[in-house]
Coordinates of C-alpha atoms and ligand atoms in Angstrom, one line a residue:
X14 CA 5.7 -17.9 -10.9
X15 CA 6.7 -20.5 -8.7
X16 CA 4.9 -21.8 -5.8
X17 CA 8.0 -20.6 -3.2
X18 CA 7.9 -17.0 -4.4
X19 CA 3.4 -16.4 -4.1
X20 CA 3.2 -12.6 -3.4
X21 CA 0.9 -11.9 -0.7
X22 CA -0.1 -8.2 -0.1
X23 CA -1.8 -6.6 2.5
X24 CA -5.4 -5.4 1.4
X25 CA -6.5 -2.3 2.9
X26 CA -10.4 -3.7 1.4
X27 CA -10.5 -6.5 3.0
X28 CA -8.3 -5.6 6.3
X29 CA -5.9 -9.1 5.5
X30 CA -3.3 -10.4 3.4
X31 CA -4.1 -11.8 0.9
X32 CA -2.6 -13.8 -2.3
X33 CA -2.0 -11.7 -4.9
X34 CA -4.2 -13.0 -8.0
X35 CA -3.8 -11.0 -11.3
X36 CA -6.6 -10.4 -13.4
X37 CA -4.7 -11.4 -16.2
X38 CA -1.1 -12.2 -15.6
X39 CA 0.3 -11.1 -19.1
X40 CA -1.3 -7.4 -18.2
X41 CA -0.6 -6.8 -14.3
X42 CA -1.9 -3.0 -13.6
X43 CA -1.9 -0.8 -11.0
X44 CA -2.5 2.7 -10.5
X45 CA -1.2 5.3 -7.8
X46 CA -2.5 8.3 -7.2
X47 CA 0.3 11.3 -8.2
X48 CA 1.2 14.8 -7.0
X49 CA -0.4 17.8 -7.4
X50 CA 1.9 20.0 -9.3
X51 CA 1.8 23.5 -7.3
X52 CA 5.0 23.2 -5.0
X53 CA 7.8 21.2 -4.7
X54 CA 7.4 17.5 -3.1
X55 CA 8.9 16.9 0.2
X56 CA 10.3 13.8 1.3
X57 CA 6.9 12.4 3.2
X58 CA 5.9 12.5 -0.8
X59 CA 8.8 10.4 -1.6
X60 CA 7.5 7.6 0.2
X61 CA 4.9 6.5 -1.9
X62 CA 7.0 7.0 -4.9
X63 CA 9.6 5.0 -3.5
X64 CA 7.4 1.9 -1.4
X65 CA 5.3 1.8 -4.7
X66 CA 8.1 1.7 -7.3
X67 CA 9.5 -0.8 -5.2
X68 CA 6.1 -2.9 -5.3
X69 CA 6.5 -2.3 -9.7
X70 CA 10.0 -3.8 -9.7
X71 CA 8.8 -6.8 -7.8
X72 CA 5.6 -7.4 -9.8
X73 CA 8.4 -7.0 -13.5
X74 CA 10.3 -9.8 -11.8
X75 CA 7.6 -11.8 -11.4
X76 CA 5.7 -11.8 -14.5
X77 CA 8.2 -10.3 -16.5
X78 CA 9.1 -6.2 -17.4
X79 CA 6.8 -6.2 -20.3
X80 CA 3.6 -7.9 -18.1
X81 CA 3.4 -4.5 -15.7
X82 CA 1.4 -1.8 -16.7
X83 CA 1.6 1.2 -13.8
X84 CA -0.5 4.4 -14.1
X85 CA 0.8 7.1 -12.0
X86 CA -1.2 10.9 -12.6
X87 CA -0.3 14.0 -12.6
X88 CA -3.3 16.5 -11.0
X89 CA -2.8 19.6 -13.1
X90 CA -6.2 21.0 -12.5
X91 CA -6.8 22.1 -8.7
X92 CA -7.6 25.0 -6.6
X93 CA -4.2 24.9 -4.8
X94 CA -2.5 25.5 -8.1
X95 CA -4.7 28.6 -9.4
X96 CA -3.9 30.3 -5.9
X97 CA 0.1 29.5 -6.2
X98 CA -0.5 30.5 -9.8
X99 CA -1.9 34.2 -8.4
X100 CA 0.3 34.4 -5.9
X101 CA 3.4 33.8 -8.1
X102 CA 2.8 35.3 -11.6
X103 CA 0.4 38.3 -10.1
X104 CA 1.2 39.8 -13.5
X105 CA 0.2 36.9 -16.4
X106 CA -3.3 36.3 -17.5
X107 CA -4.3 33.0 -15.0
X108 CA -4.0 30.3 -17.5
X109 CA -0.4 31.6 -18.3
X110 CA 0.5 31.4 -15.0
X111 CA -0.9 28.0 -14.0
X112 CA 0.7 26.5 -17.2
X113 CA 3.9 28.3 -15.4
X114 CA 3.4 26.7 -12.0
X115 CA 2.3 23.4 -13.5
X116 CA 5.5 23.3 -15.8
X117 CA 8.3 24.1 -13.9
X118 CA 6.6 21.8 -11.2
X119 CA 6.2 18.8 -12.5
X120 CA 9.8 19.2 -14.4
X121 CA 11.0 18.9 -10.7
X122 CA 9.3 16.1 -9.5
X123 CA 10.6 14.6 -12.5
X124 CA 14.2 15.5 -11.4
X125 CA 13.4 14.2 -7.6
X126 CA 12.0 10.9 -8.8
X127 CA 14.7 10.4 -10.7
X128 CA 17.3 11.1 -8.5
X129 CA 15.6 8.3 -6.1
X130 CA 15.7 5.9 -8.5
X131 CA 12.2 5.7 -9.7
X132 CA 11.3 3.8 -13.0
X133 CA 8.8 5.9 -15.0
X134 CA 5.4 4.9 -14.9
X135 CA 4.2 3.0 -18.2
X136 CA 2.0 6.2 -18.2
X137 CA 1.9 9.1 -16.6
X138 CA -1.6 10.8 -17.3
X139 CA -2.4 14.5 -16.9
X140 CA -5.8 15.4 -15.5
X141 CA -6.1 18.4 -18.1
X142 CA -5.4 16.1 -21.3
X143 CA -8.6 14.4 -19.3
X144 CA -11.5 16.2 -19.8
X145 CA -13.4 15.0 -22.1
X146 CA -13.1 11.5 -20.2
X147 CA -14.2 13.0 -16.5
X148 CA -17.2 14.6 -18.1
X149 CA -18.1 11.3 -20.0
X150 CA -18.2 9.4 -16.7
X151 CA -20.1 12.3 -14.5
X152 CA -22.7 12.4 -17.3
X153 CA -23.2 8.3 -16.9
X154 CA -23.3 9.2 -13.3
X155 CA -26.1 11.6 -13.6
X156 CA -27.6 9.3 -15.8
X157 CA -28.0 6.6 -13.6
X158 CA -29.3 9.2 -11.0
X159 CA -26.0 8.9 -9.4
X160 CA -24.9 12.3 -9.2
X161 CA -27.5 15.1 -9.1
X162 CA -26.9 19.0 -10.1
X163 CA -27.3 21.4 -7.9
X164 CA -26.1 25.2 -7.3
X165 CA -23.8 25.5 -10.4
X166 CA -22.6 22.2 -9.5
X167 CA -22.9 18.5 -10.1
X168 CA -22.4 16.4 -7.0
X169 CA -22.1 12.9 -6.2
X170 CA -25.0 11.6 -4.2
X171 CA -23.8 9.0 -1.9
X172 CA -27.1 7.9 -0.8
X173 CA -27.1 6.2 -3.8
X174 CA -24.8 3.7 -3.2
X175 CA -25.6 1.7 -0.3
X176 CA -22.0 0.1 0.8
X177 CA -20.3 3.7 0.4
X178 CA -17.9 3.8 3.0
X179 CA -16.6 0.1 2.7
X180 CA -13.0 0.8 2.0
X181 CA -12.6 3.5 5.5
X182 CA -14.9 1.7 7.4
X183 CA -16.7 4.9 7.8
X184 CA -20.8 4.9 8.0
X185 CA -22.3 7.5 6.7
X186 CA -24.0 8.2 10.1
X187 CA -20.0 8.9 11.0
X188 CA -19.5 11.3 8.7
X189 CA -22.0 13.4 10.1
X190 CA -21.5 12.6 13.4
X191 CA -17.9 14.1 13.4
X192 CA -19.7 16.9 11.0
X193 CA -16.4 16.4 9.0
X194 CA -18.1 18.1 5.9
X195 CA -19.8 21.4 6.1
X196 CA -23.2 21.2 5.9
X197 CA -24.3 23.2 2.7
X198 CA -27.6 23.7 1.9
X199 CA -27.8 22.8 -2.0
X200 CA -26.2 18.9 -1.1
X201 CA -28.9 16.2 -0.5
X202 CA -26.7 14.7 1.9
X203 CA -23.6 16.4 3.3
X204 CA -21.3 13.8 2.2
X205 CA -22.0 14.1 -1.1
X206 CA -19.4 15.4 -2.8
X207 CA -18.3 17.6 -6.1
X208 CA -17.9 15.9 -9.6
X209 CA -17.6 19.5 -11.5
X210 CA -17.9 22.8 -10.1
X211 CA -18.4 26.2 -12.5
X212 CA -15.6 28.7 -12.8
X213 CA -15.6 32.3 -13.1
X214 CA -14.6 33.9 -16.4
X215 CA -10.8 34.1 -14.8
X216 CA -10.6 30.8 -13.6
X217 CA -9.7 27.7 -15.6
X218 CA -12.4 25.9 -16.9
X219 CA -14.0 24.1 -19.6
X220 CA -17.2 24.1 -21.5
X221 CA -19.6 21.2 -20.3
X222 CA -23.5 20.1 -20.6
X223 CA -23.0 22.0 -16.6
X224 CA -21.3 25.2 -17.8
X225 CA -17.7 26.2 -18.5
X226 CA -16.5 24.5 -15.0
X227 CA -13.8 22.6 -13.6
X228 CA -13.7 18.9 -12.4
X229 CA -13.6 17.8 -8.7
X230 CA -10.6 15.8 -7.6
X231 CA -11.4 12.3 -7.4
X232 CA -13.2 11.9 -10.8
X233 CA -9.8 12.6 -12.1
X234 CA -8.4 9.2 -11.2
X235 CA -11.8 7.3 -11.6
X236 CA -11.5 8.8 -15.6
X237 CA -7.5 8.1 -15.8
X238 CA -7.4 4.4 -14.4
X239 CA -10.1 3.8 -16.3
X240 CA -8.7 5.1 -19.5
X241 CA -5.3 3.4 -19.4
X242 CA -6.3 0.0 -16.8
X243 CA -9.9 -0.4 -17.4
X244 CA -12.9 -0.4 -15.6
X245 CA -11.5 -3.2 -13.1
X246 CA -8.0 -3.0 -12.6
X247 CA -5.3 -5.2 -10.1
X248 CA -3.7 -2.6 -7.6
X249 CA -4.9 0.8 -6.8
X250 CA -2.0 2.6 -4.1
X251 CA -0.9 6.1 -2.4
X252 CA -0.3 7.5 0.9
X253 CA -2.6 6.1 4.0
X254 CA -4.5 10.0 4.2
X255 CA -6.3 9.2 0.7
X256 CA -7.8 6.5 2.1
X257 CA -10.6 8.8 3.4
X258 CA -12.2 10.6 0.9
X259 CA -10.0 10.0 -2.2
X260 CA -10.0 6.7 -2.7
X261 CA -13.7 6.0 -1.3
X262 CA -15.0 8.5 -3.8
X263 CA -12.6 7.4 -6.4
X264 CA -14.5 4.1 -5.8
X265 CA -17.9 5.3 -5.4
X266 CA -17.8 7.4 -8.8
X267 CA -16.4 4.3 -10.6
X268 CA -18.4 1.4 -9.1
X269 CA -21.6 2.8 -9.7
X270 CA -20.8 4.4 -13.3
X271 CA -19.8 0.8 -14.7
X272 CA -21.8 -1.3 -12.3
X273 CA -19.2 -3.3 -10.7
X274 CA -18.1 -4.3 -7.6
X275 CA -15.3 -3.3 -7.0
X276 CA -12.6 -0.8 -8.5
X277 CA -9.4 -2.2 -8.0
X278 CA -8.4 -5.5 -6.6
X279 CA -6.3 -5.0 -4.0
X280 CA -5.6 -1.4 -2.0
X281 CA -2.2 -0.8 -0.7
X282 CA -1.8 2.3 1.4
X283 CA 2.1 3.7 2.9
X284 CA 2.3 4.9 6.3
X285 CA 3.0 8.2 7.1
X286 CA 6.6 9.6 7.4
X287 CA 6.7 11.4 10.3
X288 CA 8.4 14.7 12.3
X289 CA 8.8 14.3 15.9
X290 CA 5.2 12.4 16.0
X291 CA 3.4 14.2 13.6
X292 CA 2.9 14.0 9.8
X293 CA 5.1 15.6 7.7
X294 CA 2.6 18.1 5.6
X295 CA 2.8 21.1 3.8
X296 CA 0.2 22.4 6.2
X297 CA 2.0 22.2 9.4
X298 CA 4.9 23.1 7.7
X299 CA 7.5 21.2 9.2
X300 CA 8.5 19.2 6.0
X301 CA 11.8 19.7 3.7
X302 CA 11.3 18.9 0.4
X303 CA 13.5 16.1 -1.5
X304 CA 15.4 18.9 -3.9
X305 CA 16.5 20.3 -0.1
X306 CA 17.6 17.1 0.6
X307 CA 19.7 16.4 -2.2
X308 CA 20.7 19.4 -3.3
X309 CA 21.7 21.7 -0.3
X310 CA 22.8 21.3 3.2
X311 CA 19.6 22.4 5.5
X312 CA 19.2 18.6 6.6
X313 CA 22.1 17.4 9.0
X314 CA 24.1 19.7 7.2
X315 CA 25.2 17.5 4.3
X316 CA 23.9 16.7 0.8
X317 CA 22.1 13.1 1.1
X318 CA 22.2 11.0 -2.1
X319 CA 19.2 9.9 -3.3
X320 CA 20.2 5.7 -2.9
X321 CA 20.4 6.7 0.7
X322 CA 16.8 8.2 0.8
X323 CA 15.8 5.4 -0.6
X324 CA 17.2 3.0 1.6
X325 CA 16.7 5.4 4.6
X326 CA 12.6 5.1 3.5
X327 CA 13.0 1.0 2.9
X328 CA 14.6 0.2 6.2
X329 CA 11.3 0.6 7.8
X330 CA 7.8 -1.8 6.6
X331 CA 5.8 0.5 4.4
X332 CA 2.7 0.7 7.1
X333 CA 4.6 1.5 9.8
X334 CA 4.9 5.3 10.3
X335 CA 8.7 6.4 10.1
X336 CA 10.3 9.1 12.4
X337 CA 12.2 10.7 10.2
X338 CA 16.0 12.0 11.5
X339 CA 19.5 12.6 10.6
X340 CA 20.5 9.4 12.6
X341 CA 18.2 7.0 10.0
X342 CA 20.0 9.0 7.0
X343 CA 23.5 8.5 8.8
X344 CA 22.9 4.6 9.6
X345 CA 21.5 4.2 5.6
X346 CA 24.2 5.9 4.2
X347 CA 27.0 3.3 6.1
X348 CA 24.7 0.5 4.8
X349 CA 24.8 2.1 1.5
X350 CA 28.6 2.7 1.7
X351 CA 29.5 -0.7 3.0
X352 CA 27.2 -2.4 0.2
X353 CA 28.5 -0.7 -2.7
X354 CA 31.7 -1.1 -1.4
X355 CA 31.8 -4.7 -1.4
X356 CA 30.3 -4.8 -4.6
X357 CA 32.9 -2.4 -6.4
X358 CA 35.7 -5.0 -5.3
X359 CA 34.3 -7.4 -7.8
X360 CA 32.9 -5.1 -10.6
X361 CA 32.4 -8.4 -12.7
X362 CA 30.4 -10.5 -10.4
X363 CA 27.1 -11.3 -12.2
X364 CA 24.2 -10.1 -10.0
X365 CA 22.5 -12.8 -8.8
X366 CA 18.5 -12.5 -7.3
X367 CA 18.4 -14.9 -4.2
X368 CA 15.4 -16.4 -4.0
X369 CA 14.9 -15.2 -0.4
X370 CA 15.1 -11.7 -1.1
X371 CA 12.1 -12.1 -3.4
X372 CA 10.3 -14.0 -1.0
X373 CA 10.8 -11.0 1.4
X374 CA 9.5 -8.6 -0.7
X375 CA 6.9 -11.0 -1.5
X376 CA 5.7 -11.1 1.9
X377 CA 3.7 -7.6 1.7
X378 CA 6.7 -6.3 0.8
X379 CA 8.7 -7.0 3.6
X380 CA 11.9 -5.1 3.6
X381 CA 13.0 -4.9 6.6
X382 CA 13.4 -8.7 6.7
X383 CA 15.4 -8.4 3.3
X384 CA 17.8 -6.0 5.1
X385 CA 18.7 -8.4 7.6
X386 CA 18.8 -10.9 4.5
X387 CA 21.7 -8.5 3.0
X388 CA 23.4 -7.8 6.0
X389 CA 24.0 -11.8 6.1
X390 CA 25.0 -11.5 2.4
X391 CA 27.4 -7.8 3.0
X392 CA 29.1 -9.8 5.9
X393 CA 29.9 -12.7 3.5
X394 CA 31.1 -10.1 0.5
X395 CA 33.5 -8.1 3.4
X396 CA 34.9 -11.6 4.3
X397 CA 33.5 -11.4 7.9
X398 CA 31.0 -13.7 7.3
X399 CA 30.5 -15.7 10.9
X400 CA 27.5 -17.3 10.4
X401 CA 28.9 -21.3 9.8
X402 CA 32.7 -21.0 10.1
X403 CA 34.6 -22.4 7.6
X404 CA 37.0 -25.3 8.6
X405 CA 39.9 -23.0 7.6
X406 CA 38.4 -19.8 9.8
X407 CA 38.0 -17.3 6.4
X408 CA 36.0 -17.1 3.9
X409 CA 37.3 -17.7 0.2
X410 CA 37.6 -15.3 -2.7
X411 CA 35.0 -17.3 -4.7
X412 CA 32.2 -16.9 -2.0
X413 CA 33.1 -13.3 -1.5
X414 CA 32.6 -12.7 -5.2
X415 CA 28.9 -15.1 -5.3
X416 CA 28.2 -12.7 -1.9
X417 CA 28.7 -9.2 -4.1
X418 CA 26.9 -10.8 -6.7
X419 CA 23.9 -11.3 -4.6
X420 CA 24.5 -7.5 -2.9
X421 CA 24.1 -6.4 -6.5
X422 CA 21.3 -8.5 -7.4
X423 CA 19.2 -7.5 -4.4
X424 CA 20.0 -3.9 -4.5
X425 CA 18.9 -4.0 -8.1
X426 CA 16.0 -5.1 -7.5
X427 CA 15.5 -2.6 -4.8
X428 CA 16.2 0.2 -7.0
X429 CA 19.4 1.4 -5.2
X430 CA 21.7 2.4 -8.3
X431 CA 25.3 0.8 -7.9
X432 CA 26.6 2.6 -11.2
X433 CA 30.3 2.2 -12.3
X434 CA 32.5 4.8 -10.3
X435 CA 30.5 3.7 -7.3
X436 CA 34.0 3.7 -5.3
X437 CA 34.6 7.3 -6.8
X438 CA 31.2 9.0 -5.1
X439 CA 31.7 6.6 -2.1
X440 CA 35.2 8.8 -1.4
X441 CA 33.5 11.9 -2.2
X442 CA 31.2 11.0 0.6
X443 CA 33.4 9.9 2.9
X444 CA 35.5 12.9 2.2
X445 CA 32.3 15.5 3.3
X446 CA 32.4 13.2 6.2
X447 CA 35.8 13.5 7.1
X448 CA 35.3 17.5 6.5
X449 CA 32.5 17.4 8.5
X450 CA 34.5 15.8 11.3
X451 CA 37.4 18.0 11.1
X452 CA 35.0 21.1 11.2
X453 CA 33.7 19.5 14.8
X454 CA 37.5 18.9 16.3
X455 CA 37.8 22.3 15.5
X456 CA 35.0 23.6 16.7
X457 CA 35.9 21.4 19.9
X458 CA 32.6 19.3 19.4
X459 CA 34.2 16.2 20.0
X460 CA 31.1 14.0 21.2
X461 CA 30.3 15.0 17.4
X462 CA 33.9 14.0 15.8
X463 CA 34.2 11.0 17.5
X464 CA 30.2 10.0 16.5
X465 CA 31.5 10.5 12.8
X466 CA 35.0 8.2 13.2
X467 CA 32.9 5.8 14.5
X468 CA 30.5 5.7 11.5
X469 CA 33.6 5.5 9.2
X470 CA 35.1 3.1 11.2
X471 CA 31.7 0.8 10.8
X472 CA 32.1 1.6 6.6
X473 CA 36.0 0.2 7.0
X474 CA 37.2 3.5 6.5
X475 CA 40.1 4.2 9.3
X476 CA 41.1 7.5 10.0
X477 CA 44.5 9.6 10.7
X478 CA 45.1 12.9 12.1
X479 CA 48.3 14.5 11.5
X480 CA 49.4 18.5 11.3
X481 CA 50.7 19.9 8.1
X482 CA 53.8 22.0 8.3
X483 CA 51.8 25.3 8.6
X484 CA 50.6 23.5 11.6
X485 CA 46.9 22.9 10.0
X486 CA 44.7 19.9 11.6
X487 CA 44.3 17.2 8.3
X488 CA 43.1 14.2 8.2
X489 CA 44.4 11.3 6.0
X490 CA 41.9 8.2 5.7
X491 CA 42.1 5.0 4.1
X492 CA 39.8 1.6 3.5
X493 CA 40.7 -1.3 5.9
X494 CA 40.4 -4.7 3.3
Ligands
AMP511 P1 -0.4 15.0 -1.9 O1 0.4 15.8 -2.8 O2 -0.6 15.6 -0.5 O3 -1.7 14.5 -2.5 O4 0.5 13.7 -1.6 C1 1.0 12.9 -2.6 C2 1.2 11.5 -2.1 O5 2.1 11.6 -0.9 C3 0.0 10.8 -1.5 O6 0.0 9.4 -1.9 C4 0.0 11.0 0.0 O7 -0.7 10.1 0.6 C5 1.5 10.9 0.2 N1 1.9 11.6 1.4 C6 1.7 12.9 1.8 N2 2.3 13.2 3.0 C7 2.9 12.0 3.4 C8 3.7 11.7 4.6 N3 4.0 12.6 5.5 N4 4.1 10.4 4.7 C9 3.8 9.5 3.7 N5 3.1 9.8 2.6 C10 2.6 11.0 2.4
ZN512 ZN1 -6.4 9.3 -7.0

């Protein structure tokens, strides 16, 4: 890696950016935390999945496809899934029902992650293939009198660990203070929390040194990082809400079971994506899920390919929250369009990677600065290009072709699929678009008609209205080269 292209990521740890220093550079890892399979993910789950797979393609540029190892879970074993398992399949025996639930579940978050252009992890754990691991690790824990059992459970003690609480910034004395945990009677401190809990006779569970029980959430990941990264990995990621307790426990039950001091290297956390101000969450309920998205029309009314989701998600710097609208899908989709576009005029242009689109991805992931980067780039592929004026006032075929080179290059490494009959789905979307427009002039919603001509217009899509002989508005359309 050279020195113009150091990746310098932003440490939730340590509160900086830092340099990124593998622990060993043949075998980068990192690990982000996956979905719990009991209901389909909406699109505020995307963004991880997306901002993160985005961070996997950078590091295989850097050291090389084979040099990446990413861990991403899949929590099969939770409360939330044994109700949706009742409340679904009243009539199966539970197990039967939760197999059902976790199934058909994690088959669609397959389908969604795909459709957004997601690599597959290099593994993708289950917490129920697991088992045997989590209980390993708790029974360390208790036997370094870090984890205690009490009332048919076995619980973490965080007095234990004097720096818990390093990664939220949280004191112990906080905790209390804002009496975020219940108070229960059998837990030597409040905040300690459950490793393995018992189940009843109808619940899933298996047998332990504790009883026939279940594990607690975060000892999943501590076991499943651990399996497939080791006890000290590089990069440990998700969504900025697991910060606080997720990830601290995570680190707590690790740490102290192999004595180190830290778990992960570096902790990247994604901002929330948001709904009028607040996050979108299945408990407020004002989220759509990604299959809605792509597959029907609740959103805007119009399917949304999954490259525009993508780019709709990338257009704003992974901390920063995003306000989620139909406007941010509209403007990504004419990116989109435009880029592919250019890029489908010369189909045999070798993609070339700029070295300043890695450097700002390197920069913590900056993509907002690489959009600029490509709209330089697009501007040069459409033969607008202004920036230095050639002597002869246009730009030549041979820098338009270099120019959708370097659109494809950067999209690829952006994960923004420009397959072969690109120019094909761009006409289908422009011709919902044109529909869409039509079904406004008719509807005499012409602030709405002319908002859509003008979005064409900005794709170099110019549009006709005409009347067939029955006398039927149509619309003919065409690309201005
Ligand atoms: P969950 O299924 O709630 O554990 O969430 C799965 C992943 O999505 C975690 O990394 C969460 O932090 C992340 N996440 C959940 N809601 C949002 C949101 N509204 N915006 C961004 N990330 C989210
Ligand atoms: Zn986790």
């Amino acid at each position: 890696m050279g020195e113009t292209t150091r990746l310098r990521l932003y440490n939730t740890l340590t509160r900086a950016k830092e340099d990124f220093v593998p622990i060993d550079p043949a075998n980068v890892r990192m690990y982000v935390c996956g979905p719990t399979v009991y209901d389909f993910a909406h699109i505020g789950n995307a963004r991880p999945v997306i901002v993160f797979d985005v961070l996997f393609r950078l590091l295989r540029h850097l050291y090389g496809a084979e040099h990446v190892t990413y861990v991403r879970n899949i929590t099969d074993v939770d409360d939330k899934i044994n109700a949706r398992a009742v409340r679904d399949f009243p009539g199966l025996p539970l197990n039967e029902a939760i197999r059902k639930v976790t199934e058909t579940t994690a088959a669609q978050y397959h389908k969604d992650t795909a459709a957004l252009g997601a690599l597959e992890p290099t593994v993708e754990p289950r917490a129920t293939d697991n088992i045997a691991e989590m209980q390993s690790l708790i029974a360390s824990l208790i036997g370094s009198r870090h984890a205690y059992e009490a009332a048919g459970e076995v619980l973490f003690s965080v007095d234990s660990m004097p720096d818990y609480g390093k990664l939220s910034g949280r004191s112990l004395a906080d905790n209390v203070a804002g009496a975020r945990v219940a108070v229960e009677a059998h837990k030597r401190n409040p905040a300690d929390f459950v490793l393995w809990k018992q189940s009843s006779p109808e619940e899933p569970g298996w047998d332990s040194p504790w009883g026939r029980g279940r594990p607690g959430w975060h000892i999943e990941c501590s076991a499943m990082s651990e399996r497939y990264l080791g006890k000290v990995f590089d990069i440990h990621a998700g969504g900025l809400d697991l910060i606080f307790p997720h990830h601290e426990n995570e680190i707590a039950q690790s740490r102290c079971a192999h004595g180190t001091a830290v778990m992960a290297n570096y902790w990247l956390h994604n901002g929330f994506l948001q709904v009028e101000g607040q996050k979108m969450s299945k408990s407020l309920g004002n989220f759509i899920t990604i299959h809605e998205l792509l597959e029907t029309d609740k959103f805007g009314g119009r399917k949304w390919p999954g490259e525009v989701l993508r780019l709709a998600m990338l257009m704003t710097h992974y901390r920063e929250p995003i306000d989620f609208s139909v406007k941010r899908l509209e403007e990504a989709l004419g990116l989109w369009t435009r880029w592919t576009r250019w890029i489908s005029y010369y189909p045999d242009a070798p993609s070339i990677v700029p070295e300043a689109a890695v450097q700002c991805l390197c920069d913590d992931l900056n993509t907002p600065r690489l959009f600029r980067e490509l709209s330089g780039v697009s501007s040069v592929a459409a033969g607008t290009w202004e920036g230095t004026h050639p002597p002869d006032g246009v730009v030549h075929e041979a820098d338009r072709r270099t120019a959708a080179g370097k659109l494809r290059g950067i999209l690829e490494l952006l994960g923004v699929s420009i397959e072969a009959g690109q120019a094909e789905r761009d006409d289908k979307v422009t011709r919902q678009m044109v529909a869409a427009r039509l079904a406004a002039l008719n509807a005499r919603d012409f602030a709405r008609a002319d908002q859509i001509r003008a979005e064409l217009l900005a794709q170099g899509i110019q549009l006709m209205d005409y009347k067939d002989e029955a006398g039927q508005r149509r619309t003919r359309w065409e690309v201005k080269r």
